[in-house]
Amino acid sequence: MTATMDDPAKLLAAVREFREQVAASVLPLDLPSTAEAKDNRAALLRQLDDYILPRLSSINAPLLAVIGGSTGAGKSTLVNSLLRRQVSRAGVIRPTTTSPVLIHHPDDGHWFTDQRVLPELSRVTGDGDDAEGTVRLAESRELPAGLALLDAPDIDSVVSANRGLSRQLLSAADLWLFVTTAARYADAVPWDLLRQASDRGTAVAIILDRVPPEVMAEVRPHLVDMLRAQGLGTAPVFPIPETTLDGNGLLPETDVARLRSWLTDLANDATAREVVVRQTLTGALASLDSRSEELVTASRTQQRVTADLTDIVNRAFDDSRRGVENGMSDGQLLRGEVLARWQDFVGTGEFFRKVESGVSKLRDRITGAFRGHANAPADVEEALHVGVAQLMEANAATAAAQVAREWRALPAGAEILHAHPELARPSSDLGPRVDAAVRTWQDEVLDLVRSEGQDRRTNARVAAYGINGIGLFLMLVTFAHTGGLTGAEAGIAGGTSVLAQRVLEAIFGDQAVRTMAAKARAALLRRADEVIEAERTRFLDAVGARTVAADQTERLSRALDAVQAAR
């Protein structure tokens, strides 16, 4: 038939695959920058389903001419006048046509009774009330076989659903029969659609209705000039004068004779029909390039936005992790309650002055303290537990608040927070999870002490203090740096770490103590990471649910390349 039709089966398969990729593509975020692309994606799917695929699969089906135009242009009256009977409802109440009416020759009925074209619309027959989501089929022998007319709702209907349906039907047409009037032929809405028809190569004919005879010589040439300026200079124009309808509400036969003759010739001439179909189908296929590129661009925009949201999350929670790590070494965990409990346990100034008097005396003093105060190590350990838990929880909560604050300043972030208001605060079980993580770490420290104290000599030394006591010393050494403390606190905390260090070195040796402290510190960071990652994941999951797949644009491009190669 043409270059477009050299291998219809291959082209049809390629278009079907392209359609699947368009349907599988998503633009989940309601971004102002991609709103139009989302609407155009829906329109592209409809045209693929309503026109391109049906036409490719049934290249010899009757030519479908859709009659569209503005409110009150006289579309239904024109259809009825062409058929010389009332087929489409006409009247002064707007909108008149609320659901489309498809008129065909009786011999062509099988082309339209199934869902080959306009698969979203149910078929109805007869003269019942119009129903939303239907197309009414009507037979007429006044219409030659090979041509069908579809009377569409107004393109500027006051009912938004009708406006959308009108545009959908025009996209399903082999030929647009565009009806306008002498009073409204220069309106913006019709010309937006006519420019779209020009851009996509759609075959168009213009019916200039209700033209007062005295202005016919002025209006028709002006309209032709406007069509030429928009690349529609070859579109035929059929003027119909302002006149009085007959008793059946029809235009005089002489006023529609030229249009009827043109339509009849078109229906009876296979070559002429082929030219119209070729023009519109080729234009529709060619338009896939720009329409697909728009979808690809919108996909990349959404990918970039979700990447920005993800960066905000990762930056905040990476800071949170560093906050925990810094808090483990800046001395803050040896402040407050830990210091108070430690003082209750071993005393303060006098005791620390004796730290330098020898490890054996130190061991005797600590051993006595442990034996004399059974609950003292547990008190200090619990205070340390509280401090570590507060450090983790505070940093995780700060990260969540930072993400929520930065997200609210972005449309996409605000959209996600609106859908997931719980993200604006720490997870409800953060406290219990932090508590469990710290207790697990403390158990790991005790296991580390047991593992290092395996030989008989070391085991005896550990037994002198007890596993819990040695474990407490190891926890304190883990936070040995005192950079965050000043004055008396620094002396006490420093003495605390020195005391713990000396006792552990006397039992295990200095290298072993350094190794144990490093292991304990790494174990605590692992537990902190688990807590922080769980909080981070809440945000990442919310972003992930609205993230465009990394290969979406590639799949669309490959499918489009296959279509164009098949052409």
Coordinates of C-alpha atoms in Angstrom, one line a residue:
M1 CA 0.0 0.0 0.0
T2 CA 2.7 2.5 1.1
A3 CA 6.0 2.4 2.9
T4 CA 4.0 2.4 6.1
M5 CA 2.2 -0.8 5.0
D6 CA 5.0 -2.8 3.4
D7 CA 4.9 -5.3 6.3
P8 CA 1.7 -4.7 8.2
A9 CA 2.1 -7.7 10.5
K10 CA 5.6 -6.6 11.6
L11 CA 4.4 -3.0 12.1
L12 CA 1.4 -4.1 14.0
A13 CA 3.5 -6.3 16.4
A14 CA 5.9 -3.4 16.9
V15 CA 3.1 -0.9 17.7
R16 CA 1.5 -3.4 20.1
E17 CA 4.8 -3.7 22.0
F18 CA 5.2 0.0 22.0
R19 CA 1.7 0.3 23.4
E20 CA 2.6 -2.2 26.2
Q21 CA 5.6 -0.1 27.1
V22 CA 3.5 3.1 27.2
A23 CA 0.9 1.4 29.4
A24 CA 3.6 0.0 31.7
S25 CA 5.3 3.5 32.1
V26 CA 4.3 5.4 35.2
L27 CA 4.5 9.0 36.3
P28 CA 3.5 8.5 39.9
L29 CA 4.3 12.0 41.2
D30 CA 1.8 14.8 40.7
L31 CA 4.4 17.3 39.6
P32 CA 3.4 20.6 37.9
S33 CA 6.2 20.0 35.4
T34 CA 4.9 16.6 34.3
A35 CA 1.1 17.1 34.6
E36 CA 0.7 17.7 30.9
A37 CA 2.8 14.7 30.1
K38 CA 0.5 12.5 32.2
D39 CA -2.6 13.8 30.3
N40 CA -0.8 13.3 27.0
R41 CA 0.2 9.7 28.0
A42 CA -3.5 8.9 28.6
A43 CA -4.4 10.5 25.2
L44 CA -1.6 8.5 23.5
L45 CA -2.9 5.2 24.9
R46 CA -6.4 6.1 23.8
Q47 CA -5.3 6.9 20.2
L48 CA -3.3 3.7 20.1
D49 CA -6.3 1.7 21.2
D50 CA -9.0 3.7 19.4
Y51 CA -7.2 4.3 16.1
I52 CA -3.7 3.1 15.3
L53 CA -4.0 -0.5 16.4
P54 CA -7.5 -1.0 15.0
R55 CA -6.5 0.6 11.7
L56 CA -3.3 -1.5 11.4
S57 CA -5.2 -4.7 12.2
S58 CA -8.0 -3.9 9.8
I59 CA -6.5 -1.8 7.1
N60 CA -9.6 -2.4 4.8
A61 CA -12.2 -1.4 7.3
P62 CA -14.6 1.4 6.4
L63 CA -13.2 4.9 6.6
L64 CA -14.3 6.6 9.9
A65 CA -15.1 10.3 9.6
V66 CA -15.7 12.0 13.0
I67 CA -17.9 15.1 12.9
G68 CA -16.7 17.6 15.6
G69 CA -17.0 21.2 16.4
S70 CA -18.1 23.8 18.9
T71 CA -21.3 24.1 20.8
G72 CA -24.2 25.1 18.6
A73 CA -22.3 24.7 15.3
G74 CA -25.1 22.5 13.9
K75 CA -23.2 19.1 13.8
S76 CA -26.2 16.9 14.6
T77 CA -28.5 18.9 12.2
L78 CA -25.8 18.4 9.5
V79 CA -25.7 14.6 10.1
N80 CA -29.4 14.3 10.0
S81 CA -29.6 16.4 6.9
L82 CA -27.0 14.2 5.1
L83 CA -29.0 11.1 6.0
R84 CA -32.4 12.8 5.4
R85 CA -33.8 11.6 8.8
Q86 CA -33.4 12.1 12.5
V87 CA -30.5 10.0 13.6
S88 CA -28.6 12.3 15.9
R89 CA -30.5 14.4 18.5
A90 CA -30.5 18.1 17.7
G91 CA -32.0 21.0 19.6
V92 CA -31.5 24.3 21.4
I93 CA -30.6 22.8 24.8
R94 CA -26.9 22.4 25.2
P95 CA -25.1 20.0 25.2
T96 CA -27.3 18.1 22.7
T97 CA -25.0 15.2 21.8
T98 CA -23.9 13.7 25.2
S99 CA -22.8 10.4 23.9
P100 CA -21.5 9.7 20.4
V101 CA -23.7 8.3 17.5
L102 CA -21.9 6.1 14.9
I103 CA -23.8 5.8 11.6
H104 CA -22.8 3.1 9.1
H105 CA -24.2 1.2 6.1
P106 CA -26.0 -2.0 7.1
D107 CA -23.3 -4.1 5.3
D108 CA -20.6 -2.5 7.4
G109 CA -22.2 -3.3 10.8
H110 CA -19.7 -6.1 11.7
W111 CA -16.8 -3.6 11.6
F112 CA -18.4 -1.6 14.5
T113 CA -20.5 -4.0 16.7
D114 CA -17.4 -5.5 18.3
Q115 CA -14.7 -3.6 20.3
R116 CA -12.3 -3.2 17.3
V117 CA -12.5 0.6 17.6
L118 CA -13.3 2.6 20.7
P119 CA -12.9 -0.4 23.0
E120 CA -13.7 1.6 26.1
L121 CA -17.3 2.4 24.9
S122 CA -20.2 0.0 25.1
R123 CA -22.4 -0.5 22.1
V124 CA -26.1 0.4 22.2
T125 CA -28.8 0.6 19.5
G126 CA -32.2 2.1 19.2
D127 CA -33.5 5.5 20.3
G128 CA -33.1 5.2 24.1
D129 CA -31.6 7.7 26.4
D130 CA -27.9 8.4 26.0
A131 CA -25.8 6.7 28.6
E132 CA -22.3 7.6 29.7
G133 CA -19.6 5.4 28.4
T134 CA -21.6 4.2 25.3
V135 CA -21.6 4.7 21.6
R136 CA -25.0 4.4 19.9
L137 CA -24.9 2.5 16.5
A138 CA -27.3 3.5 13.8
E139 CA -27.7 2.0 10.3
S140 CA -28.5 4.1 7.3
R141 CA -28.7 3.1 3.6
E142 CA -28.3 6.8 2.8
L143 CA -24.6 6.4 3.7
P144 CA -22.6 4.4 1.2
A145 CA -20.7 1.3 2.3
G146 CA -17.1 1.9 3.1
L147 CA -17.7 5.1 5.1
A148 CA -19.0 5.7 8.6
L149 CA -19.9 8.9 10.4
L150 CA -19.4 9.5 14.1
D151 CA -21.3 12.5 15.6
A152 CA -19.2 13.6 18.6
P153 CA -20.0 15.8 21.6
D154 CA -19.0 19.5 21.5
I155 CA -15.3 20.2 21.8
D156 CA -16.1 23.1 24.1
S157 CA -19.0 21.5 26.0
V158 CA -19.8 22.8 29.4
V159 CA -19.5 19.2 30.6
S160 CA -15.9 18.3 31.0
A161 CA -16.4 14.6 30.3
N162 CA -18.0 15.5 27.0
R163 CA -15.0 17.7 26.1
G164 CA -12.6 14.9 26.8
L165 CA -14.7 12.4 24.9
S166 CA -14.8 14.7 21.9
R167 CA -11.1 14.9 21.7
Q168 CA -10.8 11.1 22.2
L169 CA -13.1 10.5 19.2
L170 CA -11.3 13.0 17.0
S171 CA -8.1 11.0 17.7
A172 CA -9.9 7.9 16.6
A173 CA -10.8 9.3 13.2
D174 CA -9.4 8.7 9.7
L175 CA -10.9 12.0 8.7
W176 CA -12.0 15.0 10.7
L177 CA -15.2 16.7 9.5
F178 CA -14.8 19.9 11.4
V179 CA -18.0 22.0 11.7
T180 CA -17.7 25.7 12.6
T181 CA -19.8 28.8 11.9
A182 CA -19.4 32.1 10.3
A183 CA -19.6 33.7 13.8
R184 CA -17.1 31.4 15.5
Y185 CA -14.7 30.1 12.9
A186 CA -11.8 32.1 14.4
D187 CA -12.3 30.9 18.0
A188 CA -9.3 29.7 19.9
V189 CA -10.5 26.2 20.9
P190 CA -11.2 24.9 17.4
W191 CA -7.9 26.2 16.2
D192 CA -6.0 24.5 19.0
L193 CA -7.4 21.2 17.7
L194 CA -6.9 22.1 14.1
R195 CA -3.2 22.8 14.8
Q196 CA -3.0 19.5 16.5
A197 CA -4.5 17.8 13.4
S198 CA -1.9 19.7 11.2
D199 CA 1.0 18.6 13.4
R200 CA -0.1 15.0 13.3
G201 CA -0.9 14.9 9.6
T202 CA -4.6 14.1 10.2
A203 CA -6.9 14.4 7.1
V204 CA -9.3 17.3 7.7
A205 CA -12.4 18.7 5.9
I206 CA -14.1 21.9 7.1
I207 CA -17.8 22.6 7.1
L208 CA -18.4 26.3 7.4
D209 CA -22.0 26.4 8.6
R210 CA -24.6 29.1 9.0
V211 CA -23.0 31.6 6.7
P212 CA -25.2 34.6 5.9
P213 CA -25.2 34.8 2.1
E214 CA -24.1 38.5 2.2
V215 CA -20.8 37.6 3.9
M216 CA -20.0 34.3 2.2
A217 CA -17.6 36.0 -0.3
E218 CA -15.7 37.5 2.7
V219 CA -15.7 34.7 5.3
R220 CA -14.8 31.7 3.1
P221 CA -11.6 33.2 1.7
H222 CA -10.5 34.4 5.1
L223 CA -11.0 30.9 6.6
V224 CA -9.0 29.4 3.7
D225 CA -6.2 31.8 4.4
M226 CA -6.2 30.8 8.1
L227 CA -6.1 27.1 7.1
R228 CA -3.2 27.6 4.8
A229 CA -1.3 29.5 7.5
Q230 CA -1.7 26.4 9.8
G231 CA -0.5 23.9 7.2
L232 CA -4.0 22.8 6.3
G233 CA -4.2 24.5 2.9
T234 CA -5.3 21.3 1.1
A235 CA -8.3 20.7 3.4
P236 CA -11.6 21.1 1.5
V237 CA -14.0 23.7 2.7
F238 CA -17.8 23.2 2.4
P239 CA -19.8 26.4 3.1
I240 CA -23.4 26.0 4.1
P241 CA -25.6 29.1 4.0
E242 CA -27.7 30.3 6.9
T243 CA -31.2 29.0 6.0
T244 CA -34.5 27.9 7.4
L245 CA -34.9 24.2 8.4
D246 CA -37.7 22.2 6.9
G247 CA -40.5 20.6 8.9
N248 CA -38.3 17.7 9.9
G249 CA -35.5 19.9 11.2
L250 CA -33.3 19.3 8.1
L251 CA -31.3 21.5 5.9
P252 CA -32.4 21.9 2.3
E253 CA -31.0 19.1 0.1
T254 CA -29.3 21.6 -2.1
D255 CA -27.3 23.0 0.8
V256 CA -25.7 19.6 1.7
A257 CA -25.6 18.1 -1.8
R258 CA -21.9 19.1 -2.5
L259 CA -20.8 17.6 0.9
R260 CA -22.8 14.5 0.4
S261 CA -21.4 14.0 -3.1
W262 CA -17.8 14.4 -1.8
L263 CA -18.4 11.8 0.9
T264 CA -20.0 9.4 -1.5
D265 CA -17.2 9.7 -4.0
L266 CA -14.7 9.1 -1.2
A267 CA -16.6 6.0 0.0
N268 CA -16.8 4.6 -3.5
D269 CA -13.2 5.2 -4.5
A270 CA -10.8 2.7 -2.8
T271 CA -7.8 4.8 -3.9
A272 CA -9.2 8.0 -2.4
R273 CA -10.0 6.2 0.9
E274 CA -6.5 4.8 0.9
V275 CA -5.0 8.2 0.5
V276 CA -7.0 9.5 3.5
V277 CA -6.1 6.5 5.6
R278 CA -2.4 6.7 4.6
Q279 CA -2.2 10.4 5.4
T280 CA -3.8 10.1 8.9
L281 CA -2.2 6.8 9.9
T282 CA 1.3 7.9 8.7
G283 CA 0.9 11.1 10.6
A284 CA -0.3 9.3 13.7
L285 CA 2.7 6.9 13.6
A286 CA 5.1 9.8 13.0
S287 CA 3.6 11.7 16.0
L288 CA 4.7 8.8 18.2
D289 CA 8.3 10.3 18.1
S290 CA 7.5 13.6 19.8
R291 CA 4.8 12.1 22.1
S292 CA 7.1 9.3 23.3
E293 CA 9.9 11.9 23.8
E294 CA 7.6 13.9 26.0
L295 CA 6.9 10.8 28.1
V296 CA 10.7 10.0 28.3
T297 CA 11.4 13.6 29.4
A298 CA 8.7 13.5 32.0
S299 CA 10.0 10.1 33.2
R300 CA 13.5 11.5 33.6
T301 CA 12.2 14.5 35.5
Q302 CA 10.4 12.3 37.9
Q303 CA 13.5 10.1 38.3
R304 CA 15.5 13.3 39.0
V305 CA 13.0 14.5 41.6
T306 CA 12.9 11.1 43.5
A307 CA 16.7 11.0 43.4
D308 CA 16.7 14.5 45.0
L309 CA 14.3 13.2 47.7
T310 CA 16.5 10.2 48.2
D311 CA 19.6 12.3 48.6
I312 CA 17.9 14.3 51.3
V313 CA 17.0 11.1 53.2
N314 CA 20.5 9.7 52.8
R315 CA 22.2 13.0 53.8
A316 CA 20.1 13.3 57.0
F317 CA 20.6 9.7 58.1
D318 CA 24.2 9.7 57.2
D319 CA 24.6 12.7 59.5
S320 CA 22.6 10.8 62.1
R321 CA 25.0 7.9 61.9
R322 CA 28.0 10.3 62.3
G323 CA 26.2 11.9 65.2
V324 CA 26.1 8.5 67.0
E325 CA 29.7 7.8 66.2
N326 CA 30.9 11.2 67.4
G327 CA 28.8 10.9 70.5
M328 CA 30.6 7.6 71.3
S329 CA 34.0 9.4 71.4
D330 CA 33.3 13.0 72.5
G331 CA 32.8 12.2 76.2
Q332 CA 29.1 12.9 76.4
L333 CA 28.3 9.3 77.3
L334 CA 30.4 9.7 80.4
R335 CA 28.5 12.7 81.7
G336 CA 25.6 13.0 84.0
E337 CA 24.0 9.9 85.4
V338 CA 27.0 7.7 84.4
L339 CA 29.3 9.9 86.4
A340 CA 27.0 10.0 89.4
R341 CA 26.6 6.3 89.5
W342 CA 30.3 5.7 89.1
Q343 CA 31.0 8.1 92.0
D344 CA 28.6 6.2 94.1
F345 CA 30.4 3.0 93.2
V346 CA 34.1 3.9 93.7
G347 CA 34.3 7.4 95.1
T348 CA 35.9 10.4 93.5
G349 CA 39.0 12.5 94.1
E350 CA 40.8 10.4 96.7
F351 CA 40.2 7.3 94.8
F352 CA 41.5 8.6 91.5
R353 CA 44.7 10.0 93.2
K354 CA 45.5 6.4 94.0
V355 CA 45.1 5.3 90.4
E356 CA 48.9 5.9 90.0
S357 CA 49.9 4.0 93.1
G358 CA 49.9 0.6 91.4
V359 CA 47.7 -1.9 89.7
S360 CA 47.8 -4.3 92.6
K361 CA 46.3 -1.8 95.0
L362 CA 43.9 -0.7 92.4
R363 CA 42.8 -4.3 91.9
D364 CA 42.3 -4.8 95.7
R365 CA 40.2 -1.6 95.9
I366 CA 38.0 -2.5 93.0
T367 CA 37.6 -6.1 94.1
G368 CA 36.5 -4.9 97.5
A369 CA 34.1 -2.4 95.9
F370 CA 32.5 -5.1 93.8
R371 CA 32.1 -7.5 96.7
G372 CA 30.8 -4.8 99.0
H373 CA 28.2 -3.4 96.5
A374 CA 26.5 -6.2 94.6
N375 CA 24.2 -3.8 92.6
A376 CA 26.8 -1.1 91.9
P377 CA 28.0 -2.5 88.5
A378 CA 24.4 -2.9 87.4
D379 CA 23.6 0.7 88.3
V380 CA 26.4 2.1 86.3
E381 CA 25.7 -0.2 83.4
E382 CA 22.0 0.8 83.4
A383 CA 23.0 4.5 83.4
L384 CA 25.3 3.8 80.5
H385 CA 22.5 2.0 78.7
V386 CA 20.2 5.0 79.1
G387 CA 22.9 7.3 77.8
V388 CA 23.6 5.2 74.7
A389 CA 19.9 4.7 74.0
Q390 CA 19.3 8.4 74.2
L391 CA 22.2 9.1 71.8
M392 CA 20.8 6.7 69.2
E393 CA 17.2 7.8 69.6
A394 CA 18.0 11.5 69.5
N395 CA 20.0 11.3 66.3
A396 CA 17.4 9.1 64.6
A397 CA 14.6 11.5 65.5
T398 CA 16.7 14.5 64.4
A399 CA 17.2 12.9 61.0
A400 CA 13.5 12.3 60.5
A401 CA 12.6 15.8 61.4
Q402 CA 15.3 17.2 59.0
V403 CA 13.9 15.1 56.1
A404 CA 10.3 16.1 56.8
R405 CA 11.4 19.8 57.0
E406 CA 13.3 19.7 53.6
W407 CA 10.6 17.5 51.9
R408 CA 7.9 20.0 52.8
A409 CA 9.7 22.6 50.8
L410 CA 9.3 20.5 47.6
P411 CA 6.1 19.6 45.8
A412 CA 7.0 15.9 45.6
G413 CA 8.1 15.7 49.2
A414 CA 5.0 17.5 50.4
E415 CA 2.9 15.0 48.4
I416 CA 4.6 12.0 50.0
L417 CA 4.3 13.5 53.5
H418 CA 0.6 14.1 52.9
A419 CA 0.1 10.5 51.9
H420 CA 2.3 9.3 54.8
P421 CA 1.9 11.7 57.7
E422 CA 3.6 9.2 60.0
L423 CA 6.9 10.1 58.4
A424 CA 6.9 13.5 60.0
R425 CA 7.9 11.9 63.3
P426 CA 10.0 9.0 64.4
S427 CA 8.5 5.6 64.1
S428 CA 6.2 4.6 67.0
D429 CA 8.5 1.7 68.0
L430 CA 11.8 3.5 67.8
G431 CA 12.2 3.6 71.6
P432 CA 11.7 -0.1 72.1
R433 CA 14.0 -1.0 69.2
V434 CA 16.7 1.3 70.4
D435 CA 16.4 -0.2 73.9
A436 CA 16.7 -3.7 72.5
A437 CA 19.7 -2.8 70.3
V438 CA 21.6 -1.4 73.3
R439 CA 20.9 -4.4 75.5
T440 CA 21.9 -6.7 72.7
W441 CA 25.2 -4.7 72.4
Q442 CA 25.8 -5.0 76.2
D443 CA 25.2 -8.8 75.9
E444 CA 27.8 -8.9 73.0
V445 CA 30.3 -7.1 75.2
L446 CA 29.9 -9.7 77.9
D447 CA 30.3 -12.4 75.3
L448 CA 33.5 -10.7 74.2
V449 CA 34.8 -10.7 77.8
R450 CA 34.0 -14.4 78.1
S451 CA 35.7 -15.2 74.8
E452 CA 38.9 -13.3 75.8
G453 CA 39.0 -14.9 79.3
Q454 CA 39.2 -18.5 78.2
D455 CA 42.6 -19.5 79.6
R456 CA 42.8 -20.5 83.3
R457 CA 44.9 -17.6 84.4
T458 CA 42.8 -14.9 82.7
N459 CA 39.6 -16.6 83.8
A460 CA 40.7 -16.4 87.4
R461 CA 41.3 -12.7 87.1
V462 CA 38.0 -12.1 85.5
A463 CA 36.3 -14.1 88.2
A464 CA 37.8 -11.8 90.8
Y465 CA 35.7 -8.9 89.4
G466 CA 32.9 -10.8 87.8
I467 CA 31.9 -10.9 84.1
N468 CA 29.5 -8.0 84.5
G469 CA 32.1 -5.8 86.2
I470 CA 34.7 -6.5 83.5
G471 CA 32.1 -6.0 80.8
L472 CA 31.3 -2.6 82.4
F473 CA 34.9 -1.6 82.3
L474 CA 35.1 -2.5 78.6
M475 CA 32.0 -0.4 77.9
L476 CA 33.6 2.5 79.6
V477 CA 36.9 2.1 77.7
T478 CA 34.8 2.1 74.5
F479 CA 33.9 5.7 75.2
A480 CA 37.4 6.7 76.5
H481 CA 37.9 10.0 74.6
T482 CA 37.0 12.9 76.8
G483 CA 37.1 15.8 74.3
G484 CA 33.5 16.8 75.1
L485 CA 34.1 17.3 78.9
T486 CA 35.6 20.2 80.8
G487 CA 36.9 21.0 84.3
A488 CA 36.0 18.5 87.1
E489 CA 34.0 16.4 84.7
A490 CA 37.0 15.8 82.6
G491 CA 39.0 14.7 85.6
I492 CA 36.4 12.3 86.8
A493 CA 35.6 10.9 83.3
G494 CA 39.3 10.7 82.6
G495 CA 39.9 8.9 85.8
T496 CA 37.0 6.6 84.9
S497 CA 38.5 5.6 81.6
V498 CA 42.0 5.3 83.1
L499 CA 40.8 3.1 85.9
A500 CA 38.9 0.9 83.5
Q501 CA 41.8 0.7 81.1
R502 CA 44.3 -0.2 83.9
V503 CA 42.1 -3.0 85.3
L504 CA 41.5 -4.5 81.8
E505 CA 45.2 -4.2 80.9
A506 CA 46.2 -6.0 84.1
I507 CA 43.9 -8.9 83.2
F508 CA 44.2 -9.1 79.4
G509 CA 47.2 -7.1 78.4
D510 CA 47.3 -3.7 76.6
Q511 CA 47.0 -5.1 73.0
A512 CA 44.1 -7.3 73.8
V513 CA 42.3 -4.4 75.5
R514 CA 42.7 -2.2 72.4
T515 CA 41.4 -5.0 70.2
M516 CA 38.4 -5.7 72.6
A517 CA 37.6 -2.0 72.7
A518 CA 37.7 -1.7 68.9
K519 CA 35.4 -4.8 68.6
A520 CA 33.0 -3.4 71.2
R521 CA 32.9 -0.1 69.4
A522 CA 32.3 -1.7 66.0
A523 CA 29.5 -3.9 67.5
L524 CA 27.7 -0.8 68.9
L525 CA 28.0 1.0 65.6
R526 CA 26.5 -2.0 63.9
R527 CA 23.5 -1.9 66.3
A528 CA 23.2 1.8 65.7
D529 CA 23.3 1.2 62.0
E530 CA 20.4 -1.2 62.3
V531 CA 18.3 1.3 64.1
I532 CA 19.2 4.2 61.8
E533 CA 18.7 2.0 58.6
A534 CA 15.2 1.0 59.8
E535 CA 14.3 4.7 60.1
R536 CA 15.9 5.6 56.8
T537 CA 14.0 2.7 55.1
R538 CA 10.7 4.2 56.0
F539 CA 11.4 7.2 53.9
L540 CA 13.1 5.3 51.1
D541 CA 10.2 2.9 50.8
A542 CA 7.8 5.9 50.5
V543 CA 10.0 7.4 47.7
G544 CA 10.5 4.0 46.1
A545 CA 6.7 3.6 45.7
R546 CA 6.8 6.7 43.5
T547 CA 10.0 6.1 41.7
V548 CA 10.1 5.6 37.9
A549 CA 12.0 2.4 37.0
A550 CA 15.6 3.0 35.9
D551 CA 15.0 1.3 32.6
Q552 CA 11.6 2.8 31.8
T553 CA 13.0 5.4 29.3
E554 CA 15.2 2.8 27.7
R555 CA 12.3 0.4 27.2
L556 CA 10.2 3.2 25.7
S557 CA 13.0 4.2 23.3
R558 CA 13.6 0.7 22.2
A559 CA 10.0 0.1 21.5
L560 CA 9.7 3.3 19.5
D561 CA 12.8 2.5 17.5
A562 CA 11.2 -0.9 16.6
V563 CA 8.0 0.9 15.4
Q564 CA 10.0 3.4 13.2
A565 CA 12.2 0.6 11.8
A566 CA 9.0 -1.4 10.9
R567 CA 7.6 1.7 9.1

